[in-house]
Amino acid sequence: QLVVTHGEVGEVSKVGMAVGTSISVTELFAVTPARKKFLKKPATELQKVLAVLIPIMTANPQVRFSLTNNDKELVAVSAQTAAERIESLFSIRSQLLFEVQHEDTHYKLRGHLGAPQLANKNKQRQLLFVNGRPVQRADIAALVKQIYGTLLEPRTYPVYVLHLEVPQEMVDVNITPKKDTVSFYNEGSVRKLITNAIQEVLEREDLHYASHGQGLDSLLRDNTMEEVTAAVLRADVDPW
């Protein structure tokens, strides 16, 4: 057990518990109350927390996660396959997820694409990981949308969770201080890999439009943490 009290790191001690990691955050502004006034509404702050945790949960389906806020469990997922984790977090039926597996000499791409009828009016359910790191690449998001082409309704964005494996010497993670984006030694090869992989999947699948239920039809109601969490996971609201 390790306790950090207002920036002071305590000693590491042994504690009896199940295998895994438990993180508890309390009294965050006890010694810096002035900072508390810069917080947004609780629902907005929760969206920001989910924006950090959702990619971590998605990238590690073999790990069980639970999120508790004010003694209420908001998210609970057991160890699952990658497809099951996406289905659990985003309320997507597995029949509407298409597996991606593609590689060339230097790069490997795996993950899942959503059927065109899952496309959103925001980009929340677009996750890209490079060597396990969640990154933002607007140009790759635009590329994926371009490949879907007329399969998408106007002004909508496809759903995808893509994991790109690149040799360490062929990727630069020091683009921004936040390290939330990367550049590649050969950008053209990466774009070609992604293009070929997605085209292969779209050609393989017999795609058609169909209703995907009530999940995305509900509007975000800012009254309970449970509703806010459910709305974010359903993509009714974009925490990014």
Short mmCIF file of C-alpha atoms in Angstrom, two decimals:
data_model
loop_
_atom_site.label_atom_id
_atom_site.label_comp_id
_atom_site.label_asym_id
_atom_site.label_seq_id
_atom_site.Cartn_x
_atom_site.Cartn_y
_atom_site.Cartn_z
CA GLN A 1 0.00 0.00 0.00
CA LEU A 2 1.24 3.48 -0.88
CA VAL A 3 -0.43 6.60 0.53
CA VAL A 4 0.29 10.04 -0.94
CA THR A 5 -0.99 12.81 1.32
CA HIS A 6 -1.09 16.27 -0.26
CA GLY A 7 2.01 15.59 -2.31
CA GLU A 8 3.94 13.81 0.44
CA VAL A 9 4.76 10.23 -0.56
CA GLY A 10 4.57 7.81 2.34
CA GLU A 11 6.27 4.48 2.92
CA VAL A 12 5.27 1.38 0.97
CA SER A 13 3.65 -1.21 3.25
CA LYS A 14 2.14 -4.66 2.84
CA VAL A 15 -1.63 -5.04 2.78
CA GLY A 16 -3.97 -7.98 2.27
CA MET A 17 -6.15 -7.71 -0.84
CA ALA A 18 -7.10 -9.49 -4.04
CA VAL A 19 -4.64 -9.47 -6.94
CA GLY A 20 -4.80 -6.19 -8.81
CA THR A 21 -4.68 -2.46 -8.21
CA SER A 22 -7.06 -0.24 -6.24
CA ILE A 23 -6.81 3.55 -6.48
CA SER A 24 -8.77 5.83 -4.16
CA VAL A 25 -8.84 9.64 -4.44
CA THR A 26 -10.28 11.67 -1.52
CA GLU A 27 -9.98 15.22 -0.16
CA LEU A 28 -8.29 16.37 -3.33
CA PHE A 29 -8.46 20.08 -2.44
CA ALA A 30 -7.96 19.92 1.32
CA VAL A 31 -4.81 22.09 1.28
CA THR A 32 -5.50 23.97 -1.97
CA PRO A 33 -9.18 24.94 -1.69
CA ALA A 34 -8.72 27.85 -4.11
CA ARG A 35 -8.24 25.41 -6.98
CA LYS A 36 -11.64 23.89 -6.38
CA LYS A 37 -13.38 26.95 -7.80
CA PHE A 38 -11.91 26.20 -11.22
CA LEU A 39 -13.77 22.90 -11.43
CA LYS A 40 -16.72 22.50 -13.77
CA LYS A 41 -19.98 20.83 -12.85
CA PRO A 42 -19.60 17.33 -11.33
CA ALA A 43 -21.04 15.80 -14.50
CA THR A 44 -18.46 17.59 -16.66
CA GLU A 45 -15.59 16.53 -14.43
CA LEU A 46 -16.84 12.95 -14.54
CA GLN A 47 -16.82 13.08 -18.34
CA LYS A 48 -13.15 14.10 -18.19
CA VAL A 49 -12.36 11.19 -15.89
CA LEU A 50 -14.10 8.80 -18.26
CA ALA A 51 -12.19 10.28 -21.20
CA VAL A 52 -9.00 9.09 -19.50
CA LEU A 53 -10.26 5.73 -18.26
CA ILE A 54 -12.22 4.51 -21.29
CA PRO A 55 -9.14 4.13 -23.52
CA ILE A 56 -7.27 2.37 -20.71
CA MET A 57 -10.18 -0.03 -20.19
CA THR A 58 -10.50 -0.63 -23.91
CA ALA A 59 -6.81 -1.33 -24.43
CA ASN A 60 -6.63 -3.86 -21.57
CA PRO A 61 -9.62 -6.21 -21.92
CA GLN A 62 -7.81 -8.91 -19.95
CA VAL A 63 -7.99 -6.69 -16.84
CA ARG A 64 -11.08 -6.26 -14.68
CA PHE A 65 -12.02 -2.62 -14.04
CA SER A 66 -14.54 -0.91 -11.83
CA LEU A 67 -15.14 2.80 -11.31
CA THR A 68 -16.84 4.09 -8.18
CA ASN A 69 -17.85 7.69 -7.62
CA ASN A 70 -19.34 8.87 -4.31
CA ASP A 71 -19.85 5.25 -3.24
CA LYS A 72 -21.75 4.39 -6.43
CA GLU A 73 -20.32 1.91 -8.92
CA LEU A 74 -20.57 3.49 -12.37
CA VAL A 75 -18.59 1.03 -14.50
CA ALA A 76 -17.80 -2.63 -13.87
CA VAL A 77 -16.26 -4.91 -16.49
CA SER A 78 -14.70 -8.32 -15.97
CA ALA A 79 -11.80 -9.83 -17.91
CA GLN A 80 -12.99 -10.18 -21.49
CA THR A 81 -11.96 -10.54 -25.10
CA ALA A 82 -11.27 -7.33 -27.01
CA ALA A 83 -14.62 -7.50 -28.78
CA GLU A 84 -16.49 -8.20 -25.55
CA ARG A 85 -14.86 -5.20 -23.88
CA ILE A 86 -15.95 -2.89 -26.71
CA GLU A 87 -19.43 -4.37 -26.55
CA SER A 88 -19.61 -3.82 -22.78
CA LEU A 89 -18.27 -0.28 -22.69
CA PHE A 90 -20.04 1.12 -25.74
CA SER A 91 -23.22 -0.99 -25.84
CA ILE A 92 -22.43 -2.26 -29.32
CA ARG A 93 -23.75 -5.61 -30.45
CA SER A 94 -20.90 -7.92 -31.41
CA GLN A 95 -22.57 -8.63 -34.76
CA LEU A 96 -21.84 -5.02 -35.72
CA LEU A 97 -18.10 -5.24 -34.94
CA PHE A 98 -15.71 -6.40 -37.63
CA GLU A 99 -12.27 -7.70 -36.71
CA VAL A 100 -9.17 -6.18 -38.27
CA GLN A 101 -5.94 -8.15 -38.69
CA HIS A 102 -3.33 -6.85 -41.13
CA GLU A 103 0.44 -6.55 -41.25
CA ASP A 104 3.35 -5.78 -43.52
CA THR A 105 7.11 -5.90 -43.13
CA HIS A 106 7.33 -3.41 -40.26
CA TYR A 107 3.79 -2.74 -38.99
CA LYS A 108 0.90 -4.71 -37.55
CA LEU A 109 -2.68 -3.49 -37.26
CA ARG A 110 -5.40 -5.20 -35.26
CA GLY A 111 -8.66 -4.17 -33.71
CA HIS A 112 -12.29 -3.71 -34.67
CA LEU A 113 -14.35 -1.57 -37.01
CA GLY A 114 -17.96 -0.67 -36.41
CA ALA A 115 -20.63 -1.26 -39.04
CA PRO A 116 -21.64 1.94 -40.88
CA GLN A 117 -24.96 2.17 -39.03
CA LEU A 118 -23.04 2.71 -35.77
CA ALA A 119 -21.52 5.96 -37.03
CA ASN A 120 -21.85 8.90 -34.62
CA LYS A 121 -22.15 12.64 -34.99
CA ASN A 122 -19.11 12.93 -32.72
CA LYS A 123 -15.74 11.20 -32.69
CA GLN A 124 -15.93 9.68 -29.22
CA ARG A 125 -15.87 6.04 -30.27
CA GLN A 126 -12.73 6.39 -32.34
CA LEU A 127 -9.76 4.99 -30.45
CA LEU A 128 -6.27 4.59 -31.84
CA PHE A 129 -3.44 2.96 -29.90
CA VAL A 130 0.19 2.89 -30.96
CA ASN A 131 2.24 0.27 -29.12
CA GLY A 132 -0.44 0.27 -26.43
CA ARG A 133 -0.45 4.07 -26.03
CA PRO A 134 -3.73 5.93 -26.75
CA VAL A 135 -3.00 8.69 -29.24
CA GLN A 136 -4.88 11.36 -31.17
CA ARG A 137 -4.25 11.60 -34.91
CA ALA A 138 -6.86 13.70 -36.69
CA ASP A 139 -5.42 12.83 -40.09
CA ILE A 140 -5.82 9.09 -39.46
CA ALA A 141 -9.39 9.64 -38.26
CA ALA A 142 -10.05 11.54 -41.48
CA LEU A 143 -8.44 8.74 -43.49
CA VAL A 144 -10.69 6.10 -41.93
CA LYS A 145 -13.77 8.23 -42.63
CA GLN A 146 -12.63 8.68 -46.22
CA ILE A 147 -12.24 4.92 -46.70
CA TYR A 148 -15.79 4.30 -45.45
CA GLY A 149 -16.90 6.83 -48.05
CA THR A 150 -20.58 6.77 -48.97
CA LEU A 151 -21.25 3.93 -46.54
CA LEU A 152 -21.65 6.68 -43.92
CA GLU A 153 -24.47 9.14 -43.48
CA PRO A 154 -23.41 12.77 -44.03
CA ARG A 155 -21.57 14.40 -41.10
CA THR A 156 -21.13 11.15 -39.20
CA TYR A 157 -17.97 9.36 -38.07
CA PRO A 158 -17.23 5.64 -38.09
CA VAL A 159 -16.60 3.63 -34.94
CA TYR A 160 -13.21 2.00 -34.60
CA VAL A 161 -10.73 0.66 -32.07
CA LEU A 162 -7.38 0.15 -33.77
CA HIS A 163 -4.09 -1.06 -32.30
CA LEU A 164 -1.02 -0.27 -34.37
CA GLU A 165 2.26 -2.01 -33.51
CA VAL A 166 5.34 -0.19 -34.73
CA PRO A 167 9.05 -0.84 -34.04
CA GLN A 168 10.18 1.61 -31.36
CA GLU A 169 12.83 3.13 -33.60
CA MET A 170 10.19 3.96 -36.24
CA VAL A 171 7.89 6.06 -34.07
CA ASP A 172 8.42 9.38 -32.27
CA VAL A 173 6.32 9.90 -29.12
CA ASN A 174 7.90 13.22 -28.15
CA ILE A 175 5.69 15.44 -30.28
CA THR A 176 3.82 17.17 -27.46
CA PRO A 177 4.43 17.41 -23.68
CA LYS A 178 1.27 15.38 -23.08
CA LYS A 179 2.60 12.65 -25.41
CA ASP A 180 -0.93 12.23 -26.76
CA THR A 181 0.16 12.03 -30.39
CA VAL A 182 2.97 10.41 -32.35
CA SER A 183 4.71 10.68 -35.69
CA PHE A 184 6.01 7.80 -37.79
CA TYR A 185 9.30 7.41 -39.60
CA ASN A 186 7.35 6.46 -42.71
CA GLU A 187 3.91 8.07 -42.59
CA GLY A 188 3.05 6.85 -46.07
CA SER A 189 3.55 3.19 -45.13
CA VAL A 190 1.31 3.56 -42.08
CA ARG A 191 -1.46 5.20 -44.12
CA LYS A 192 -1.16 2.47 -46.76
CA LEU A 193 -1.39 -0.25 -44.09
CA ILE A 194 -4.51 1.30 -42.56
CA THR A 195 -6.11 1.83 -45.96
CA ASN A 196 -5.48 -1.74 -47.09
CA ALA A 197 -6.66 -3.19 -43.78
CA ILE A 198 -9.95 -1.29 -43.72
CA GLN A 199 -10.69 -1.84 -47.39
CA GLU A 200 -10.09 -5.55 -46.85
CA VAL A 201 -12.62 -5.64 -44.02
CA LEU A 202 -15.25 -3.61 -45.87
CA GLU A 203 -14.92 -5.87 -48.89
CA ARG A 204 -15.12 -8.96 -46.71
CA GLU A 205 -18.31 -7.93 -44.90
CA ASP A 206 -21.79 -7.74 -46.36
CA LEU A 207 -22.62 -4.32 -44.91
CA HIS A 208 -26.16 -2.99 -44.66
CA TYR A 209 -28.05 -0.38 -42.69
CA ALA A 210 -30.11 -1.36 -39.67
CA SER A 211 -31.32 0.18 -36.45
CA HIS A 212 -28.96 -0.37 -33.51
CA GLY A 213 -31.44 0.12 -30.71
CA GLN A 214 -32.30 2.91 -28.31
CA GLY A 215 -28.84 3.39 -26.83
CA LEU A 216 -27.82 6.39 -28.91
CA ASP A 217 -31.24 8.00 -28.93
CA SER A 218 -31.31 9.06 -25.30
CA LEU A 219 -30.19 12.60 -24.52
CA LEU A 220 -27.75 13.34 -21.72
CA ARG A 221 -29.61 14.33 -18.57
CA ASP A 222 -27.40 16.15 -16.06
CA ASN A 223 -28.88 14.85 -12.82
CA THR A 224 -27.21 11.61 -11.72
CA MET A 225 -23.70 10.26 -12.13
CA GLU A 226 -25.09 6.96 -13.38
CA GLU A 227 -26.93 8.67 -16.24
CA VAL A 228 -23.91 10.77 -17.13
CA THR A 229 -21.67 7.69 -17.24
CA ALA A 230 -24.16 5.73 -19.32
CA ALA A 231 -24.52 8.65 -21.74
CA VAL A 232 -20.76 8.95 -22.23
CA LEU A 233 -20.34 5.23 -22.81
CA ARG A 234 -23.24 5.25 -25.28
CA ALA A 235 -21.65 8.22 -27.09
CA ASP A 236 -24.58 10.55 -26.41
CA VAL A 237 -22.02 13.09 -25.23
CA ASP A 238 -18.43 13.60 -26.29
CA PRO A 239 -16.05 13.97 -23.29
CA TRP A 240 -13.24 15.03 -25.60
#
